[in-house]
mmCIF file of C-alpha atoms in Angstrom:
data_model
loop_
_atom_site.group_PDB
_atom_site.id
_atom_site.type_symbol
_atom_site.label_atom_id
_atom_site.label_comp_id
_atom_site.label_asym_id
_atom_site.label_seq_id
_atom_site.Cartn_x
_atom_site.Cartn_y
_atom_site.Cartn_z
ATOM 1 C CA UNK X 1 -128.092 1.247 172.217
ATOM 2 C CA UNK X 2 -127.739 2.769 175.554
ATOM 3 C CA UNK X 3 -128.031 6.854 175.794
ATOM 4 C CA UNK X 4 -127.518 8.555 178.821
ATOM 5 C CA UNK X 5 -127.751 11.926 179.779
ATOM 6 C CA UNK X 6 -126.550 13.731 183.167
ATOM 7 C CA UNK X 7 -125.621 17.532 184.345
ATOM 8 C CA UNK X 8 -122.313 17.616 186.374
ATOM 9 C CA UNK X 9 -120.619 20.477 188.292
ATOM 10 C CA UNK X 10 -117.072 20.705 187.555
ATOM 11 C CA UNK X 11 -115.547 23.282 190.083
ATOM 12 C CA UNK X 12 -112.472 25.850 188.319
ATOM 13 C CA UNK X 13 -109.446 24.656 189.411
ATOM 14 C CA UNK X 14 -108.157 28.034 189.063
ATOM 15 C CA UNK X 15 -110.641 29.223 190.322
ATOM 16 C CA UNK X 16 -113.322 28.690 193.205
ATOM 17 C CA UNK X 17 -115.197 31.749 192.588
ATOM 18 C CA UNK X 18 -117.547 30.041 189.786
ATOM 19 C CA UNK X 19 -118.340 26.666 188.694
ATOM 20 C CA UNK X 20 -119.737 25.336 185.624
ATOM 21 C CA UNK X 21 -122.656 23.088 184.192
ATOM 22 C CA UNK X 22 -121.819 21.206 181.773
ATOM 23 C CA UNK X 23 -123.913 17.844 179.956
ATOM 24 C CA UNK X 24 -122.978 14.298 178.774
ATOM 25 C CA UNK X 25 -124.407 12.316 176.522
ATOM 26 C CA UNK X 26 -122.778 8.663 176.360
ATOM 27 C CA UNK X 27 -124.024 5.769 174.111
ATOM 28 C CA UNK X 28 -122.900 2.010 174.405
ATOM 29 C CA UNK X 29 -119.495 1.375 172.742
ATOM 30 C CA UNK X 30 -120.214 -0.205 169.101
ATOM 31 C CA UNK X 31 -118.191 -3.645 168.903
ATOM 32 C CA UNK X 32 -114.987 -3.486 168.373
ATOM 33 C CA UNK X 33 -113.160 -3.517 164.894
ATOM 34 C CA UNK X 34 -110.431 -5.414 163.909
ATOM 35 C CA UNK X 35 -107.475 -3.483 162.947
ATOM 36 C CA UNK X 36 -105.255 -3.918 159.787
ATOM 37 C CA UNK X 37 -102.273 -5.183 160.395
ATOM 38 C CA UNK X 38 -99.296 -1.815 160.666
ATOM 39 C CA UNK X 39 -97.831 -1.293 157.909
ATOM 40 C CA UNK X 40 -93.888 0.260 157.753
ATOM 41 C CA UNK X 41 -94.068 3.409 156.551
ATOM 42 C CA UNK X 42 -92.662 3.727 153.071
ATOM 43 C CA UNK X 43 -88.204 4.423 154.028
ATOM 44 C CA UNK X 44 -88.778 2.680 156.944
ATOM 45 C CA UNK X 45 -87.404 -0.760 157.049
ATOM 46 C CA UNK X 46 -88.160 -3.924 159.868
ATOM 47 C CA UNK X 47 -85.660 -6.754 160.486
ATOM 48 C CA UNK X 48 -85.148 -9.327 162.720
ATOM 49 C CA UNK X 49 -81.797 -9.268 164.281
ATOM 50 C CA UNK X 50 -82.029 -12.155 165.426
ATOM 51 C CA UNK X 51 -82.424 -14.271 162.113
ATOM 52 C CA UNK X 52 -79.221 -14.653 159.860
ATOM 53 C CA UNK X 53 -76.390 -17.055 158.814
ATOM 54 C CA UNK X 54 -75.226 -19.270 161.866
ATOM 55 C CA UNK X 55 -71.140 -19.017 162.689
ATOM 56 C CA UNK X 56 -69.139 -21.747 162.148
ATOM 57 C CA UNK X 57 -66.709 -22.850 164.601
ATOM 58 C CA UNK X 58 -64.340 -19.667 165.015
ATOM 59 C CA UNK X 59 -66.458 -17.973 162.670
ATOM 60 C CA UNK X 60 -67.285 -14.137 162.799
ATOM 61 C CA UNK X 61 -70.370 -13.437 160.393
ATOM 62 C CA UNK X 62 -72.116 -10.352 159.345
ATOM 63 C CA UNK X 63 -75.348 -9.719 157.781
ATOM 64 C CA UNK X 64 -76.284 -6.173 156.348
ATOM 65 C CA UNK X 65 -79.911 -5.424 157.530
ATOM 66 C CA UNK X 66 -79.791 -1.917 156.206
ATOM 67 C CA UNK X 67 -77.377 0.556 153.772
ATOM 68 C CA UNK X 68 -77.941 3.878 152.338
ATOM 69 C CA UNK X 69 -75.342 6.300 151.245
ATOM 70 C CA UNK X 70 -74.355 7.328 154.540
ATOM 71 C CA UNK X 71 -75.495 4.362 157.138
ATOM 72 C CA UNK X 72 -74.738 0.666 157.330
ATOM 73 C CA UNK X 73 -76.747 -1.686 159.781
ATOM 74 C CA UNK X 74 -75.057 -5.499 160.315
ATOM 75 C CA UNK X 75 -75.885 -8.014 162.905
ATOM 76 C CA UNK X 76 -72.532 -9.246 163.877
ATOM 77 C CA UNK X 77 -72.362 -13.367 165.078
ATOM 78 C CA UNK X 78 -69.056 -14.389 166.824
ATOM 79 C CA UNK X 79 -68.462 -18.367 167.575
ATOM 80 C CA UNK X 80 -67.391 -18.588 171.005
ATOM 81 C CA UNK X 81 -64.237 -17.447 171.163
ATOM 82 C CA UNK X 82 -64.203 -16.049 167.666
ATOM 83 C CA UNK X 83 -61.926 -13.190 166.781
ATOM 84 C CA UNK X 84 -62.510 -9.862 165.325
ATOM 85 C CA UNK X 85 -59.311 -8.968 163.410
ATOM 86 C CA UNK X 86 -57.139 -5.521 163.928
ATOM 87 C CA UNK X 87 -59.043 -2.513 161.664
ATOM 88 C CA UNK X 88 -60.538 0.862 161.690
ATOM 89 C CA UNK X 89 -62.802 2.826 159.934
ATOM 90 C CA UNK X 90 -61.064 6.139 158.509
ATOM 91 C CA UNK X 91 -64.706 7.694 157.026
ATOM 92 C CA UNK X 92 -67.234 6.439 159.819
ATOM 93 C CA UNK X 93 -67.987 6.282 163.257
ATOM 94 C CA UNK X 94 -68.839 3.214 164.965
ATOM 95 C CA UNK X 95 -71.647 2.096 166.867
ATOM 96 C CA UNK X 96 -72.112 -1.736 169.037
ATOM 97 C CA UNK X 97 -74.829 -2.586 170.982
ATOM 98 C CA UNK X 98 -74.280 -6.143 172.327
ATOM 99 C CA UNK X 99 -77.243 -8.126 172.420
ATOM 100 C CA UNK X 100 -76.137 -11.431 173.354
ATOM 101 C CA UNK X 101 -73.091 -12.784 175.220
ATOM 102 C CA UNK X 102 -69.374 -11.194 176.051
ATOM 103 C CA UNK X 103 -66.753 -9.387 174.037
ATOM 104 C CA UNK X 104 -63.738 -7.724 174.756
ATOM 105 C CA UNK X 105 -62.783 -4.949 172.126
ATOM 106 C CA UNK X 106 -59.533 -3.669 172.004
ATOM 107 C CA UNK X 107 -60.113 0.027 171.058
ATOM 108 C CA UNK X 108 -56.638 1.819 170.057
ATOM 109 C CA UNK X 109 -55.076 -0.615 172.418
ATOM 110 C CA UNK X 110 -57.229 -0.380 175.224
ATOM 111 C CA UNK X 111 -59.087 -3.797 176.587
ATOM 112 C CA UNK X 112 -63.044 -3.002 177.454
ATOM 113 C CA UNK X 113 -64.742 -6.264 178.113
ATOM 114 C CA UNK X 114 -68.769 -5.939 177.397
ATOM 115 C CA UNK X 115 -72.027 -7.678 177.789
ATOM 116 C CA UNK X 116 -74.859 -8.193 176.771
ATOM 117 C CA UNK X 117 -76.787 -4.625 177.155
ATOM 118 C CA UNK X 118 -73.593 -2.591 176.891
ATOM 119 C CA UNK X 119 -73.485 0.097 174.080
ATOM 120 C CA UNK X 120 -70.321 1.826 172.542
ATOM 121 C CA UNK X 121 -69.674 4.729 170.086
ATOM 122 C CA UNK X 122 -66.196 4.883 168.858
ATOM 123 C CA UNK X 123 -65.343 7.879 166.168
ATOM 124 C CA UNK X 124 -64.345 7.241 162.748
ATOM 125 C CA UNK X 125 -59.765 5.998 163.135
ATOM 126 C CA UNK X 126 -60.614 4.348 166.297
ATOM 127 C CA UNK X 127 -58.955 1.323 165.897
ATOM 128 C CA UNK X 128 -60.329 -1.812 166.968
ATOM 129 C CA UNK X 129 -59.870 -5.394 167.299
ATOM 130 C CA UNK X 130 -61.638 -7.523 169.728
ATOM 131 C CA UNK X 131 -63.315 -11.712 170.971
ATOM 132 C CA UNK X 132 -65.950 -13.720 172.094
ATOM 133 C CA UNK X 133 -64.892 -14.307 175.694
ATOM 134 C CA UNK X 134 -67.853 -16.578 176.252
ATOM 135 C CA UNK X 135 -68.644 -20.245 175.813
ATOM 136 C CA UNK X 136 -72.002 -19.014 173.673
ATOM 137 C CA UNK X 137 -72.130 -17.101 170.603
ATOM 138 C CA UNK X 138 -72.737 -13.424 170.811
ATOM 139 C CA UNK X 139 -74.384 -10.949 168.767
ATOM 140 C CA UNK X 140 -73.853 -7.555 168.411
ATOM 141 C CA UNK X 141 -75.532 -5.004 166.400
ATOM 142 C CA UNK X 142 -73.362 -2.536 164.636
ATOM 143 C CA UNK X 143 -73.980 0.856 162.975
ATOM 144 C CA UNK X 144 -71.803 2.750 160.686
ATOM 145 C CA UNK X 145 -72.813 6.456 160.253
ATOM 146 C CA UNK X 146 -69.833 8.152 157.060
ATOM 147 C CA UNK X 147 -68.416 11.606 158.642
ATOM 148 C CA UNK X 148 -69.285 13.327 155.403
ATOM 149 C CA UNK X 149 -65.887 12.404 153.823
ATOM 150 C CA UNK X 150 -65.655 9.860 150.705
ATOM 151 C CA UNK X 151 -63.999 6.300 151.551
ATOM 152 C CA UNK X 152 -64.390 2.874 152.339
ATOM 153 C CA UNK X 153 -66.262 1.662 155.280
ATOM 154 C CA UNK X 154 -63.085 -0.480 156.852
ATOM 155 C CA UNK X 155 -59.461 -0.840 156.424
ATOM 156 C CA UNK X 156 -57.019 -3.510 157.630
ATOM 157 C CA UNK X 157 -54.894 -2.925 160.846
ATOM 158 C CA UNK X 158 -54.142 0.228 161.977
ATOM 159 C CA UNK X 159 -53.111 3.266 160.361
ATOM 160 C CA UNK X 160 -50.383 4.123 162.810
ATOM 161 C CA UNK X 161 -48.522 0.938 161.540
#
């Protein structure tokens, strides 16, 4: 063990006026300790987004990662050029963050072509449709977040048809 002991003068930054004395004592740092591994805390909930079912050729797949009453959490997989059908979700908003490759979405009949890195938020009746423009798969993460209004999550086409 290795104990030192020295008097400093630490000048007020406020104020040059004074200055004060003060001591330190230091020791040699013990060895260090291995850490547990972190544990979630208890409602919180870890996934790999990565991991999932595989697309088949043309394929769009979805895995739920995470649902409570009022959120859902899916990875989203789209084959290359793999289609997402015409729908909308009357009762919750829509979140996309595209991880991996390009889409266009069609969102009430507008074209918005995305990448990997692009984010969108689209309210609850935003209608959307959308495809894998690329030659590799992409994967999206999507969040659904209910408006406080009882429903389903999604709903065929559109509801102006």
């Amino acid at each position: 063990m290795i104990l030192c002991e020295r008097s400093f003068r630490l000048p007020f930054l406020l104020s040059l006026a004074t200055a004060g004395t003060i001591s330190l004592s230091c020791t040699s740092a013990p060895a260090p300790v291995t850490a547990p591994p972190v544990q979630a805390p208890v409602g919180v909930r870890v996934a790999n987004a990565s991991a999932g079912a595989q697309p088949g050729p043309d394929a769009v797949t979805r895995t739920t990662i995470y649902e409570s009453p009022r959120t859902v959490t899916q990875v989203l997989r789209l084959a290359p050029r793999a289609r997402i059908a015409e729908h909308h979700h009357p009762f919750y908003d829509e979140t996309f963050l595209i991880q991996q490759g390009r889409i266009r979405l069609i969102l009430d009949g507008r074209p918005h072509d995305l990448r990997a890195g692009d984010f969108v938020v689209m309210p609850a009746g935003t209608v959307v449709s959308g495809q894998n423009t690329g030659d590799d798969e992409a994967r999206v993460v999507v969040a659904f977040s209910n408006t406080g209004r009882a429903g389903p999550l999604s709903v065929s086409g559109s509801p102006h048809h």
